[in-house]
XYZ file of C-alpha atoms in Angstrom:
672
model
C 94.228 136.533 83.298
C 95.914 133.690 81.441
C 93.701 132.480 78.619
C 94.029 129.189 76.828
C 92.535 127.983 73.565
C 92.604 124.363 72.511
C 94.694 123.809 69.386
C 94.844 120.997 66.880
C 98.062 119.597 68.333
C 96.192 117.980 71.219
C 96.742 114.279 71.600
C 94.586 112.166 73.858
C 95.898 108.664 74.520
C 93.033 106.252 74.296
C 93.402 103.164 76.428
C 93.803 99.908 74.557
C 92.040 96.583 74.876
C 93.913 93.324 75.177
C 92.449 89.896 74.525
C 90.757 89.989 77.927
C 89.138 93.357 77.322
C 91.486 94.810 79.940
C 92.625 98.412 79.919
C 96.321 98.942 79.408
C 97.353 101.695 81.847
C 100.157 103.935 80.677
C 100.883 104.880 84.285
C 101.306 101.253 85.360
C 103.476 100.532 82.345
C 105.708 103.508 83.158
C 105.978 102.281 86.752
C 107.135 98.865 85.600
C 109.523 100.276 83.023
C 110.987 102.669 85.562
C 111.562 99.870 88.032
C 113.077 97.551 85.432
C 115.414 100.122 83.857
C 116.899 101.765 86.926
C 120.094 99.730 86.659
C 120.568 100.801 83.067
C 120.557 104.446 84.121
C 123.577 104.139 86.440
C 126.123 105.812 84.194
C 128.008 108.669 85.835
C 128.127 110.719 89.039
C 125.577 113.495 89.315
C 127.171 116.734 88.155
C 125.736 119.923 86.769
C 128.499 120.519 84.236
C 127.908 123.246 81.662
C 127.432 122.002 78.105
C 126.979 123.906 74.837
C 123.366 125.001 74.454
C 121.307 122.977 72.013
C 120.152 124.797 68.920
C 116.360 124.571 68.698
C 113.619 126.690 67.237
C 112.014 127.699 70.520
C 112.192 127.250 74.264
C 109.014 125.158 74.131
C 110.652 122.819 71.640
C 113.703 122.633 73.902
C 111.484 121.781 76.862
C 109.794 118.963 74.953
C 113.196 117.631 73.944
C 114.332 117.836 77.585
C 111.356 115.727 78.612
C 112.278 113.097 76.024
C 115.937 113.134 77.082
C 114.953 112.573 80.716
C 112.732 109.642 79.798
C 115.520 107.996 77.824
C 118.144 108.669 80.523
C 120.305 110.838 78.245
C 122.123 112.840 80.940
C 124.331 114.891 78.623
C 121.487 115.995 76.408
C 119.313 116.749 79.448
C 122.093 118.965 80.845
C 122.477 120.849 77.571
C 118.776 121.501 77.252
C 118.282 122.399 80.925
C 121.157 124.907 80.696
C 119.418 126.595 77.797
C 116.145 126.756 79.738
C 117.394 128.537 82.859
C 114.770 131.266 82.353
C 111.946 128.989 81.237
C 108.421 129.690 82.473
C 108.245 126.452 84.490
C 111.638 126.078 86.234
C 110.511 123.271 88.546
C 109.992 120.925 85.586
C 113.315 121.893 84.029
C 115.001 120.893 87.291
C 112.843 117.776 87.521
C 113.764 116.485 84.083
C 117.448 117.270 84.603
C 117.443 115.232 87.818
C 115.190 112.489 86.458
C 117.669 111.748 83.682
C 120.230 110.632 86.284
C 118.010 109.725 89.235
C 119.566 106.304 89.832
C 122.944 108.008 90.099
C 121.883 110.897 92.309
C 123.006 111.298 95.885
C 120.158 111.407 98.438
C 120.954 115.008 99.366
C 120.466 116.115 95.754
C 116.998 114.577 95.584
C 116.158 115.935 99.027
C 117.265 119.378 97.907
C 114.816 119.212 94.996
C 111.999 117.999 97.261
C 112.669 120.817 99.722
C 112.924 123.487 97.046
C 109.565 122.515 95.526
C 107.873 121.262 98.674
C 104.111 120.691 98.505
C 103.993 120.812 94.718
C 102.747 118.299 92.182
C 106.180 117.845 90.659
C 107.801 117.243 94.053
C 105.314 114.439 94.687
C 106.066 113.043 91.237
C 109.800 113.115 92.013
C 109.171 111.381 95.316
C 107.232 108.685 93.406
C 110.185 108.222 91.034
C 112.701 108.156 93.855
C 110.699 105.641 95.877
C 110.774 103.279 92.894
C 114.535 103.678 92.707
C 115.001 103.239 96.453
C 112.825 100.126 96.471
C 114.641 98.634 93.506
C 118.058 99.198 95.098
C 116.882 98.140 98.575
C 117.650 101.460 100.274
C 115.002 100.888 102.917
C 116.225 103.605 105.267
C 115.504 106.373 102.787
C 112.450 104.554 101.441
C 110.855 104.294 104.884
C 111.498 107.990 105.515
C 110.011 109.113 102.207
C 107.034 106.793 101.803
C 104.820 108.472 104.449
C 105.406 111.779 102.610
C 104.137 110.448 99.260
C 100.837 112.304 99.022
C 99.078 110.654 96.097
C 100.318 107.130 96.876
C 98.749 105.846 93.678
C 101.560 103.656 92.322
C 101.084 99.901 92.748
C 104.833 99.276 92.563
C 105.522 101.724 95.357
C 102.837 100.074 97.482
C 104.458 96.699 96.860
C 107.863 98.051 97.870
C 106.339 99.546 101.041
C 104.888 96.167 102.012
C 108.163 94.470 101.078
C 110.069 96.786 103.402
C 107.783 95.828 106.267
C 107.843 92.127 105.420
C 111.648 92.119 105.449
C 111.433 93.455 108.999
C 109.256 90.502 109.967
C 105.926 92.330 110.023
C 102.648 90.641 109.059
C 101.428 92.251 105.806
C 99.335 89.555 104.109
C 95.907 91.247 104.525
C 97.225 94.433 102.900
C 99.148 92.473 100.278
C 95.970 90.706 99.168
C 94.385 94.098 98.463
C 97.369 95.293 96.418
C 98.142 92.053 94.579
C 95.081 91.892 92.346
C 96.393 93.015 88.922
C 99.336 90.862 87.763
C 99.658 92.731 84.470
C 100.935 95.648 86.593
C 103.419 93.565 88.579
C 107.027 94.719 88.280
C 110.058 93.980 90.378
C 108.452 95.337 93.551
C 105.377 93.120 93.491
C 107.292 90.033 92.370
C 109.844 90.559 95.154
C 107.026 91.012 97.670
C 105.384 87.731 96.657
C 108.718 85.924 96.787
C 109.465 87.287 100.262
C 106.011 86.434 101.595
C 106.292 82.899 100.246
C 109.786 82.301 101.620
C 108.861 83.698 105.023
C 105.777 81.491 105.259
C 103.270 84.368 105.131
C 102.058 83.118 101.742
C 101.212 79.431 101.450
C 101.827 77.512 98.254
C 98.077 77.672 97.603
C 98.234 81.472 97.761
C 101.179 81.515 95.382
C 99.384 79.173 92.986
C 96.323 81.422 93.118
C 98.566 84.295 92.016
C 99.834 82.131 89.168
C 96.289 81.352 88.005
C 95.311 85.015 88.157
C 98.395 85.956 86.157
C 97.597 83.289 83.567
C 94.135 84.821 83.147
C 95.076 88.493 82.966
C 98.813 89.029 82.387
C 101.580 88.206 79.892
C 103.236 84.804 80.148
C 106.425 86.469 81.411
C 104.633 87.387 84.651
C 103.604 83.754 85.171
C 107.209 82.693 84.658
C 108.507 85.259 87.148
C 105.945 84.214 89.741
C 106.881 80.552 89.272
C 110.541 81.453 89.757
C 109.649 83.454 92.870
C 108.115 80.316 94.361
C 110.992 78.135 93.167
C 108.559 76.241 90.969
C 109.367 74.896 87.523
C 109.094 77.763 85.039
C 109.141 75.212 82.204
C 106.123 73.393 83.644
C 103.964 76.519 83.733
C 105.317 77.845 80.441
C 104.209 74.590 78.809
C 100.742 74.987 80.323
C 100.459 78.394 78.667
C 102.234 77.757 75.375
C 101.333 74.108 74.694
C 98.171 73.477 76.721
C 96.846 70.688 74.512
C 100.040 68.672 74.996
C 99.824 69.162 78.755
C 96.181 68.086 78.751
C 96.963 65.031 76.641
C 99.623 63.927 79.164
C 97.195 64.292 82.054
C 97.575 65.889 85.496
C 100.687 63.982 86.520
C 101.629 63.596 90.173
C 101.743 66.256 92.866
C 99.912 69.511 93.546
C 102.189 71.664 91.374
C 101.726 69.409 88.357
C 97.983 69.414 88.998
C 97.928 73.225 89.110
C 99.793 73.413 85.814
C 97.181 71.075 84.340
C 94.409 73.322 85.657
C 96.143 76.344 84.125
C 96.349 74.475 80.808
C 92.589 73.852 81.001
C 91.994 77.592 81.135
C 94.392 78.294 78.278
C 92.855 75.576 76.098
C 89.349 76.839 76.918
C 90.216 80.196 75.343
C 89.976 78.476 71.974
C 87.670 75.559 72.693
C 85.831 75.283 76.025
C 84.258 72.010 74.918
C 87.647 70.386 74.366
C 88.807 71.593 77.780
C 85.632 70.168 79.318
C 86.431 66.794 77.780
C 90.007 66.884 79.079
C 88.794 67.662 82.594
C 86.310 64.809 82.432
C 89.044 62.342 81.442
C 91.328 63.576 84.237
C 88.693 63.769 86.978
C 89.757 60.544 88.668
C 93.279 61.912 89.161
C 92.135 65.216 90.702
C 90.584 65.827 94.083
C 87.260 67.662 94.354
C 88.884 71.020 95.055
C 91.108 70.699 91.986
C 88.170 69.667 89.841
C 86.261 72.744 91.008
C 89.225 74.963 90.081
C 89.329 73.317 86.668
C 85.656 74.038 86.076
C 86.204 77.644 87.164
C 88.984 78.033 84.593
C 86.728 76.714 81.834
C 83.751 78.756 83.050
C 85.797 81.955 83.028
C 86.840 81.512 79.403
C 83.345 80.426 78.338
C 81.989 83.581 79.980
C 83.931 85.832 77.614
C 82.427 83.944 74.684
C 78.962 84.369 76.260
C 78.351 80.663 75.758
C 75.099 79.266 77.188
C 77.121 76.421 78.767
C 78.990 78.950 80.955
C 76.282 78.925 83.627
C 76.587 75.123 83.956
C 80.373 75.382 84.194
C 80.035 77.914 87.010
C 77.633 75.660 88.873
C 80.156 72.816 88.588
C 82.859 75.127 89.946
C 80.880 75.241 93.193
C 82.802 76.895 96.016
C 86.142 77.024 94.215
C 88.252 79.974 95.384
C 87.906 82.532 92.592
C 90.215 85.346 91.566
C 89.342 89.048 91.305
C 88.985 88.469 87.563
C 86.688 85.451 87.897
C 84.316 86.666 90.609
C 82.536 89.343 88.518
C 82.103 87.009 85.550
C 80.320 84.370 87.585
C 77.780 87.066 88.472
C 77.549 88.429 84.910
C 76.815 84.992 83.502
C 74.163 84.475 86.172
C 72.569 87.810 85.214
C 72.315 86.747 81.577
C 70.803 83.427 82.610
C 68.356 85.039 85.055
C 69.798 82.980 87.929
C 69.239 85.486 90.728
C 70.289 83.044 93.440
C 73.722 82.715 91.854
C 73.846 86.510 91.494
C 73.278 86.845 95.225
C 75.756 84.178 96.314
C 78.339 85.328 93.777
C 78.292 88.914 95.043
C 78.243 87.792 98.664
C 81.463 85.847 98.002
C 83.296 88.920 96.717
C 85.915 90.668 98.876
C 84.501 93.746 100.587
C 86.289 96.227 98.323
C 84.895 94.617 95.179
C 81.436 94.044 96.632
C 81.176 97.744 97.540
C 81.382 98.876 93.904
C 78.089 100.482 92.742
C 77.505 97.767 90.138
C 77.511 94.949 92.652
C 75.579 96.941 95.250
C 72.837 97.465 92.674
C 72.742 93.891 91.407
C 72.811 92.533 94.957
C 69.757 94.670 95.664
C 68.076 93.310 92.553
C 68.823 89.740 93.668
C 67.299 90.429 97.083
C 64.310 92.025 95.380
C 63.851 88.978 93.148
C 63.793 86.843 96.295
C 61.049 89.002 97.833
C 63.276 90.689 100.424
C 62.100 94.167 99.483
C 63.227 96.066 102.581
C 66.729 94.612 102.385
C 66.855 95.465 98.686
C 65.840 99.077 99.348
C 68.717 99.453 101.798
C 71.105 98.471 99.010
C 69.517 100.871 96.522
C 69.432 103.743 99.003
C 73.156 103.388 99.678
C 74.014 104.398 96.094
C 70.922 106.278 94.854
C 72.521 109.700 95.385
C 75.419 108.830 93.081
C 75.251 110.418 89.637
C 76.496 107.350 87.783
C 74.835 104.569 85.808
C 74.067 102.379 88.805
C 73.160 105.281 91.057
C 70.550 106.281 88.484
C 69.179 102.750 88.199
C 69.029 102.431 91.995
C 67.073 105.678 92.196
C 64.536 104.299 89.738
C 64.188 101.086 91.766
C 63.185 103.316 94.680
C 60.467 104.930 92.547
C 62.410 108.060 91.585
C 63.291 109.529 88.214
C 66.489 111.109 86.939
C 66.387 114.874 87.063
C 68.773 117.810 87.128
C 69.353 119.461 90.511
C 68.830 123.214 90.895
C 71.825 125.185 89.724
C 73.814 126.588 92.662
C 74.766 130.227 93.035
C 77.224 130.991 90.259
C 80.739 131.961 91.349
C 81.406 135.687 91.416
C 83.890 137.334 89.079
C 86.338 137.830 91.906
C 86.181 134.109 92.793
C 87.041 133.188 89.220
C 89.769 135.829 89.142
C 91.413 134.113 92.110
C 91.685 130.950 90.015
C 93.588 132.844 87.327
C 96.245 133.646 89.932
C 96.688 129.997 90.888
C 100.177 129.010 89.759
C 99.291 125.342 89.465
C 96.435 126.154 87.097
C 98.703 128.445 85.095
C 101.226 125.642 84.744
C 98.427 123.260 83.768
C 97.241 125.554 80.984
C 100.781 125.951 79.720
C 101.230 122.182 79.605
C 97.911 121.681 77.826
C 98.977 124.283 75.277
C 102.114 122.171 74.730
C 99.932 119.079 74.281
C 101.316 117.569 77.520
C 98.047 116.361 78.973
C 99.567 114.117 81.655
C 101.546 117.003 83.138
C 98.617 119.388 82.727
C 96.191 117.076 84.495
C 98.708 116.425 87.276
C 99.091 120.127 88.013
C 95.377 120.859 87.773
C 94.289 117.974 89.979
C 96.962 118.747 92.567
C 95.424 122.174 93.124
C 91.933 120.721 93.518
C 93.097 118.879 96.642
C 93.164 122.172 98.517
C 89.727 123.442 97.523
C 86.217 123.537 98.934
C 82.974 123.247 97.003
C 82.685 126.941 96.142
C 86.226 126.912 94.827
C 85.438 123.858 92.689
C 82.659 125.848 91.011
C 84.994 128.794 90.447
C 87.787 126.584 89.106
C 85.333 124.889 86.736
C 84.178 128.277 85.451
C 87.804 129.318 85.008
C 88.271 126.193 82.884
C 85.157 127.080 80.875
C 86.464 130.599 80.213
C 89.715 129.088 78.949
C 87.831 126.564 76.775
C 89.231 123.554 78.636
C 85.917 121.756 78.925
C 87.372 118.431 80.013
C 88.877 120.141 83.073
C 85.589 121.938 83.694
C 83.724 118.632 83.747
C 86.187 116.785 85.980
C 86.473 119.730 88.381
C 82.730 120.161 88.715
C 82.388 116.440 89.459
C 84.274 117.005 92.713
C 81.257 118.726 94.266
C 78.998 116.654 96.495
C 76.635 119.051 98.295
C 75.567 121.130 95.283
C 76.022 120.227 91.630
C 76.120 122.443 88.559
C 75.046 120.245 85.660
C 75.716 123.013 83.143
C 79.369 122.461 84.037
C 79.170 118.680 84.188
C 77.218 118.291 80.948
C 78.163 121.101 78.567
C 76.586 121.280 75.114
C 78.897 123.359 72.897
C 78.507 123.751 69.126
C 74.732 123.574 69.341
C 74.468 125.462 66.045
C 76.208 122.527 64.350
C 74.921 119.662 66.469
C 71.186 120.387 66.458
C 70.684 120.494 62.673
C 72.947 117.461 62.205
C 70.998 115.401 64.753
C 67.576 116.630 63.644
C 68.250 115.909 59.960
C 69.203 112.313 60.764
C 66.490 111.772 63.366
C 69.020 111.222 66.157
C 68.429 111.973 69.822
C 70.616 115.014 70.478
C 71.009 114.072 74.139
C 72.427 110.709 73.111
C 74.878 112.261 70.659
C 76.130 114.690 73.296
C 76.368 111.840 75.793
C 78.563 109.967 73.344
C 80.811 112.964 72.605
C 81.264 113.605 76.316
C 82.568 110.060 76.696
C 84.609 110.038 73.481
C 86.582 113.266 73.808
C 85.326 115.327 76.748
C 85.043 118.081 74.117
C 88.799 118.285 73.495
C 88.717 119.828 70.035
C 91.897 118.315 68.626
C 91.664 114.981 70.415
C 93.493 112.189 68.605
C 93.705 108.621 69.895
C 96.747 106.377 69.653
C 95.045 104.498 66.801
C 94.361 107.706 64.877
C 90.729 108.502 65.785
C 90.132 112.229 65.448
C 88.099 115.086 66.830
C 85.099 115.466 69.071
C 83.495 112.242 67.852
C 86.786 110.337 67.499
C 86.293 109.143 63.931
C 88.707 106.542 62.591
C 90.332 107.494 59.258
C 88.872 104.523 57.355
C 85.394 105.113 58.753
C 85.616 108.840 57.963
C 86.550 108.102 54.343
C 83.735 105.552 54.025
C 81.105 107.892 55.457
C 82.326 110.857 53.397
C 81.898 108.796 50.235
C 78.524 107.437 51.345
C 77.038 110.895 51.995
C 78.595 112.392 48.865
C 81.036 114.745 50.559
C 82.959 116.068 47.584
C 86.719 116.644 47.675
C 87.042 115.067 51.128
C 90.578 114.903 52.542
C 91.667 113.090 55.737
C 92.651 116.356 57.418
C 89.015 117.470 57.341
C 88.043 114.772 59.846
C 89.491 116.908 62.640
C 87.497 120.019 61.717
C 84.570 120.573 64.070
C 81.805 120.826 61.501
C 83.042 117.954 59.346
C 83.739 115.780 62.386
C 80.189 116.240 63.667
C 78.767 115.571 60.183
C 80.766 112.361 59.743
C 80.231 111.167 63.323
C 76.475 111.686 63.363
C 76.057 110.032 59.955
C 78.063 107.023 61.100
C 76.039 106.835 64.316
C 72.829 107.044 62.300
C 73.887 104.161 60.041
C 74.729 101.776 62.871
C 71.666 102.887 64.884
C 69.322 102.072 61.993
C 71.211 98.846 61.293
C 70.855 97.694 64.915
C 67.072 97.989 65.274
C 67.226 101.556 66.613
C 68.782 100.391 69.876
C 70.895 103.062 71.532
C 72.614 100.408 73.649
C 73.677 98.303 70.658
C 74.649 101.330 68.564
C 76.697 102.783 71.413
C 78.563 99.498 71.791
C 79.075 99.405 68.021
C 80.469 102.937 67.965
C 83.172 101.844 70.406
C 83.864 98.230 69.450
C 82.727 98.046 65.818
C 79.326 96.974 64.435
C 80.074 93.250 64.263
C 80.736 92.622 67.941
C 77.378 93.811 69.342
C 75.647 91.568 66.822
C 77.694 88.623 68.046
C 76.927 89.471 71.669
C 73.220 89.777 70.905
C 73.220 86.550 68.863
C 74.380 84.679 71.983
C 71.165 85.586 73.818
C 68.611 82.857 74.421
C 66.015 85.233 75.808
C 65.375 88.981 75.871
C 67.398 90.758 78.567
C 67.255 94.175 80.142
C 69.511 96.728 78.515
C 71.350 97.101 81.831
C 72.122 93.368 81.902
C 73.296 93.429 78.308
C 75.578 96.379 79.082
C 77.008 94.728 82.219
C 77.835 91.530 80.340
C 79.742 93.090 77.433
C 83.019 91.102 77.291
C 85.298 94.118 76.671
C 86.058 96.174 79.784
C 86.411 99.425 77.851
C 83.218 98.932 75.852
C 81.240 97.888 78.917
C 82.262 101.053 80.772
C 81.767 103.119 77.625
C 78.168 102.003 77.115
C 77.263 102.575 80.747
C 78.753 106.078 80.721
C 77.225 107.134 77.398
C 73.745 105.990 78.409
C 74.061 107.668 81.806
C 75.280 110.873 80.147
C 72.452 110.816 77.612
C 69.856 110.561 80.365
C 71.186 113.666 82.100
C 71.460 115.567 78.828
C 67.828 114.715 78.072
C 66.805 116.013 81.507
C 68.697 119.250 80.778
C 67.351 119.719 77.239
C 63.741 118.761 77.972
C 63.621 120.228 81.492
C 61.814 117.171 82.839
C 62.610 113.915 84.634
C 63.911 110.960 82.666
C 64.140 107.171 82.910
C 67.456 105.458 82.252
C 65.728 102.066 82.324
C 63.393 103.146 79.536
C 66.315 104.455 77.503
C 68.176 101.165 77.911
C 65.126 99.163 76.898
C 65.246 95.429 76.263
C 67.732 93.698 73.984
C 66.149 91.016 71.850
C 67.998 87.987 70.455
C 68.786 88.200 66.783
C 71.150 86.447 64.361
C 74.403 87.947 63.143
C 74.256 90.101 59.985
C 77.451 91.075 58.141
C 78.058 94.800 57.854
C 79.408 96.827 54.969
C 80.884 99.349 57.388
C 84.645 98.897 57.883
């Protein structure tokens, strides 16, 4: 059996937050970069010439260098390193990186040879993803159309855009599918921009649809995307650039003449409202006579959207003035969130009803739609909504169950997998590759291999694979694998509680709820011992260096050094002490302290200070302006409720744990 122990070289990339609270996806960024840099990789014909072997300390080091060479398109270096690694333990990835380094130059038969040789493997599907991006970029639609149906995961937005572009160029109607794909402009690369341009030129997209894309991009994407979309529609890039870069000047000049000029003015309203919604409101009032009712409604929506992120009390009035304005995927949820804070259940209902089906079907909006129906006295209709998600083991599934009169409990543990079932997992080559990659600190590759194998498995095999992960101390894989089960669920796999000998005394000494602390760790690191975020947070509890130093000094930890923050015992000591400080400083509210642990202590105070009235903890959590923090709080509180059910062996209430958040003024914190 191949055993694996987590080492301190692990790196976990934490997702970042931009000024909209949006998650920056490394996968989407790589897709865009790959599409934009294909031309730069066209250097020389594909040959497998022998080069002198590189001199490195180990084959693993050579493999890591090969990966870097492939990413940078260094063909010569990739050849040298691949030649050295002819007997490496994972030959498919050696061949992949050698070919990837020169993919734009490769002949179709060379890529097809790779795909055939490693057919039905994770790395073959990854190569097909890469090749499809290249084929779409170069317009090789014959090969693209042959390969796209074979792309198993089909999880790359750029590839989806190229697939729709191929069909649109053949005169096919693709607008309904395009509307589903074209919802995240920050992920738009050449494929999505070309698709929009083609749809507009062919008449499938109207100018209104193009302008809606421009507004969405202005709300959620870099200015460069707005400029590219304007160019795609043969609109003035300078006009829209001015709306983004110099909105106050645009507003001072007024709307001008024509629909395009009016749309630029509306975009400038949104950009100006980021700093001062009141000033934008005044500008819209002065320009109202020059705008038709539809344009005025769009202007109010732009201001309302920005006011929503500031949690301003005026936001609800702005949304009412927006009326039936066509809203973007970004705007639709915020109209509902503002209505929740204001207790306007009618607007909650109409706002969710106006959402596209895919968005409306998310558990959050199913739950809140049920609550709106319940507030209106339509109890039976509300119960139908709650019942549709009450079996889900997530935040809103738990809340829906409680609305139906149930409590959160732990299901009976299923029959444990036999030794021979687990032994079969140790023979799985994909899992063996995954463990090797995780040992090399290559989590992306490790997760790809592991998850690829799960596609072939039934529920009993999920349990066995999760136990195999437990035996190899890869608890994050154990959790994610166990979460694939639907008929039976093993919560000892889904909610592990390692290091109890360290955690229990630490939590008890500080008066912390152990279930809550474990719920937070599960969200922070998934129990990856050496986890380190891109900003430097370390260990199980992901402590930032400055915070670790501050806490160490505060609790009198003598001779503390930064390297100690990654040690299990020290990490738990520092993390629980920090959590205790912010918990006590925030009126013993787990919701506020959880938000503070993720976003810093000052922000939850600001969010609470914006309240006019007490609100349910669930409403406070749903209206957190940062996407990452909002999801973080929901997950931690959901986790904590299940941990409490496990530890106490009795049913729990998530609603009681969330409590009520009371308004209170901002108080400066000494914690960095």
